[in-house]
Structures are given as C-alpha cells and as structure tokens.
Amino acid sequence: METAERFRTAVEKRDLAALDDLFTDDIRFYSPVKFTPFEGKAMVLGLFGVLLRTFEDFRYVGRFDGTAETSTDGSEAPSEILLFRATVDGKEIHGIDMLQFDEAGRVKEFTVMVRPQSAVQALGQAVLAGLVADGLAPGGGAPTP
C-alpha cells in the first residue's frame, strides 16, 4: 500500500510535514497508554512530534497488510501493520503500528501496541512529559487510563 510506505519513510526521516499529507482531518490515534483516542489531525501531528523526539533507535522491521473493521463506524477498511523496535529511557520496545485507510488512501485510524509493560510505562511517562512541554496536555498526573 503506497500510503503505508510513504508513512514509514516519513517516520524514519522524522518528517512531520510529510505525515500531515497522509492523515485524514478526523484521524483517531489509539495509544497503548491512554484509554480514549487522540482525535484530529492537529492533535495527532503534535503527538507524532513528541513521539519522534522520544523514541531512540526507532526502526521498522516488518509489515503485513489486509483489511480490518474500523472502530469509528464498523466498516471494513484497507489496513497495514508495521512492526517496529525502539528504545525509550533505556528500555527496548517491541511494537506494532496498525494503520487503517480511507477510500482516498489516507490514514483514518492508527493504533499502537507495545510490549513489555515496563516499556509501556516508560513510554507513557516520556510522552506525557513531551505533551505537557509542547502545551498539548495539562501538567501533572498520568495519562487517563
């Protein structure tokens, strides 16, 4: 899928401007550390700015494609899963990015899953600190479960 390859390249080059062109305006981002999704292109791009600064040695190591039901309306959408490895605060993360596309091929839903739990906790703390620093989240506390 062309969008997934462009997405992968943009992430690997840490190119937020390229990501902007790949997301729908109403994109939803499902995080491993927050119960409710991040919604809207501006918020998701802000989150990606934090993520790209937070991950060390980020690299994609595999991919799968197919279709999956979306959580927004239950329709089936073209989907791709990108497997990645990275480090956050000295903890190695294994994870997957699940991308679901609209009819124009833009990313409309994005879900991230990571392991192990200690890495999830380190990631959550680092991302929250970055969101607070960038003015995208109120200061103090942990992400809403």
GROMACS .gro file of C-alpha atoms in nm:
model
  145
    1MET     CA    1   0.000   0.000   0.000
    2GLU     CA    2   0.151   0.328  -0.115
    3THR     CA    3   0.039   0.534   0.188
    4ALA     CA    4   0.197   0.289   0.432
    5GLU     CA    5   0.530   0.308   0.252
    6ARG     CA    6   0.514   0.689   0.249
    7PHE     CA    7   0.421   0.681   0.618
    8ARG     CA    8   0.711   0.453   0.701
    9THR     CA    9   0.954   0.679   0.513
   10ALA     CA   10   0.818   0.993   0.684
   11VAL     CA   11   0.853   0.837   1.031
   12GLU     CA   12   1.202   0.705   0.963
   13LYS     CA   13   1.307   1.052   0.836
   14ARG     CA   14   1.116   1.223   1.122
   15ASP     CA   15   0.931   1.434   0.864
   16LEU     CA   16   0.614   1.580   1.022
   17ALA     CA   17   0.523   1.776   0.706
   18ALA     CA   18   0.506   1.452   0.507
   19LEU     CA   19   0.283   1.296   0.775
   20ASP     CA   20   0.041   1.589   0.750
   21ASP     CA   21  -0.043   1.490   0.392
   22LEU     CA   22  -0.109   1.127   0.490
   23PHE     CA   23  -0.368   1.179   0.768
   24THR     CA   24  -0.741   1.250   0.738
   25ASP     CA   25  -0.860   1.563   0.919
   26ASP     CA   26  -1.055   1.346   1.167
   27ILE     CA   27  -0.785   1.083   1.227
   28ARG     CA   28  -0.804   0.884   1.550
   29PHE     CA   29  -0.489   0.764   1.723
   30TYR     CA   30  -0.529   0.481   1.976
   31SER     CA   31  -0.238   0.483   2.221
   32PRO     CA   32  -0.116   0.196   2.439
   33VAL     CA   33  -0.113   0.431   2.741
   34LYS     CA   34  -0.442   0.620   2.704
   35PHE     CA   35  -0.795   0.476   2.705
   36THR     CA   36  -0.956   0.735   2.477
   37PRO     CA   37  -0.808   0.811   2.136
   38PHE     CA   38  -0.625   1.125   2.037
   39GLU     CA   39  -0.851   1.285   1.776
   40GLY     CA   40  -0.797   1.525   1.487
   41LYS     CA   41  -0.502   1.592   1.262
   42ALA     CA   42  -0.357   1.879   1.470
   43MET     CA   43  -0.350   1.673   1.790
   44VAL     CA   44  -0.214   1.360   1.621
   45LEU     CA   45   0.060   1.559   1.446
   46GLY     CA   46   0.151   1.716   1.781
   47LEU     CA   47   0.166   1.370   1.934
   48PHE     CA   48   0.390   1.248   1.650
   49GLY     CA   49   0.622   1.541   1.715
   50VAL     CA   50   0.660   1.416   2.072
   51LEU     CA   51   0.694   1.051   1.967
   52LEU     CA   52   0.963   1.125   1.711
   53ARG     CA   53   1.165   1.302   1.981
   54THR     CA   54   1.101   1.031   2.241
   55PHE     CA   55   1.192   0.712   2.053
   56GLU     CA   56   1.560   0.629   2.023
   57ASP     CA   57   1.688   0.396   1.751
   58PHE     CA   58   1.338   0.361   1.601
   59ARG     CA   59   1.318   0.120   1.307
   60TYR     CA   60   1.051  -0.077   1.126
   61VAL     CA   61   1.131  -0.447   1.100
   62GLY     CA   62   0.835  -0.595   0.910
   63ARG     CA   63   0.488  -0.545   0.765
   64PHE     CA   64   0.155  -0.719   0.700
   65ASP     CA   65  -0.143  -0.598   0.501
   66GLY     CA   66  -0.509  -0.685   0.464
   67THR     CA   67  -0.839  -0.542   0.586
   68ALA     CA   68  -0.993  -0.478   0.928
   69GLU     CA   69  -1.310  -0.338   1.080
   70THR     CA   70  -1.273   0.024   1.190
   71SER     CA   71  -1.374   0.131   1.537
   72THR     CA   72  -1.537   0.455   1.423
   73ASP     CA   73  -1.813   0.309   1.207
   74GLY     CA   74  -1.755  -0.066   1.187
   75SER     CA   75  -1.682  -0.058   0.816
   76GLU     CA   76  -1.407  -0.273   0.670
   77ALA     CA   77  -1.105  -0.073   0.558
   78PRO     CA   78  -0.772  -0.149   0.393
   79SER     CA   79  -0.517  -0.192   0.672
   80GLU     CA   80  -0.147  -0.241   0.723
   81ILE     CA   81   0.053  -0.345   1.027
   82LEU     CA   82   0.411  -0.224   1.063
   83LEU     CA   83   0.632  -0.399   1.320
   84PHE     CA   84   0.891  -0.184   1.496
   85ARG     CA   85   1.167  -0.181   1.754
   86ALA     CA   86   1.285   0.122   1.950
   87THR     CA   87   1.429   0.230   2.283
   88VAL     CA   88   1.279   0.471   2.539
   89ASP     CA   89   1.473   0.565   2.853
   90GLY     CA   90   1.697   0.261   2.810
   91LYS     CA   91   1.406   0.017   2.772
   92GLU     CA   92   1.372  -0.178   2.448
   93ILE     CA   93   1.026  -0.169   2.296
   94HIS     CA   94   0.874  -0.417   2.053
   95GLY     CA   95   0.561  -0.285   1.890
   96ILE     CA   96   0.319  -0.265   1.604
   97ASP     CA   97   0.157   0.026   1.427
   98MET     CA   98  -0.184  -0.064   1.280
   99LEU     CA   99  -0.290   0.177   1.007
  100GLN     CA  100  -0.640   0.185   0.856
  101PHE     CA  101  -0.706   0.386   0.543
  102ASP     CA  102  -0.998   0.582   0.399
  103GLU     CA  103  -1.115   0.549   0.038
  104ALA     CA  104  -0.857   0.807  -0.073
  105GLY     CA  105  -0.575   0.606   0.089
  106ARG     CA  106  -0.514   0.843   0.381
  107VAL     CA  107  -0.470   0.714   0.737
  108LYS     CA  108  -0.802   0.744   0.927
  109GLU     CA  109  -0.724   0.525   1.228
  110PHE     CA  110  -0.391   0.448   1.385
  111THR     CA  111  -0.342   0.203   1.672
  112VAL     CA  112  -0.016   0.135   1.851
  113MET     CA  113   0.057  -0.167   2.069
  114VAL     CA  114   0.385  -0.215   2.254
  115ARG     CA  115   0.547  -0.458   2.493
  116PRO     CA  116   0.677  -0.522   2.758
  117GLN     CA  117   0.477  -0.344   3.026
  118SER     CA  118   0.784  -0.169   3.171
  119ALA     CA  119   0.846  -0.017   2.827
  120VAL     CA  120   0.480   0.089   2.803
  121GLN     CA  121   0.517   0.270   3.135
  122ALA     CA  122   0.842   0.440   3.030
  123LEU     CA  123   0.683   0.542   2.701
  124GLY     CA  124   0.373   0.679   2.874
  125GLN     CA  125   0.578   0.892   3.112
  126ALA     CA  126   0.804   1.026   2.837
  127VAL     CA  127   0.514   1.106   2.603
  128LEU     CA  128   0.314   1.278   2.876
  129ALA     CA  129   0.616   1.494   2.962
  130GLY     CA  130   0.654   1.583   2.593
  131LEU     CA  131   0.284   1.665   2.551
  132VAL     CA  132   0.293   1.888   2.859
  133ALA     CA  133   0.612   2.059   2.738
  134ASP     CA  134   0.450   2.125   2.398
  135GLY     CA  135   0.130   2.260   2.558
  136LEU     CA  136  -0.081   1.972   2.425
  137ALA     CA  137  -0.176   1.834   2.768
  138PRO     CA  138  -0.225   1.986   3.112
  139GLY     CA  139   0.068   1.938   3.351
  140GLY     CA  140   0.082   1.673   3.621
  141GLY     CA  141  -0.059   1.324   3.657
  142ALA     CA  142  -0.051   1.021   3.434
  143PRO     CA  143  -0.233   0.971   3.105
  144THR     CA  144  -0.600   0.893   3.152
  145PRO     CA  145  -0.640   0.515   3.165
   0.00000   0.00000   0.00000
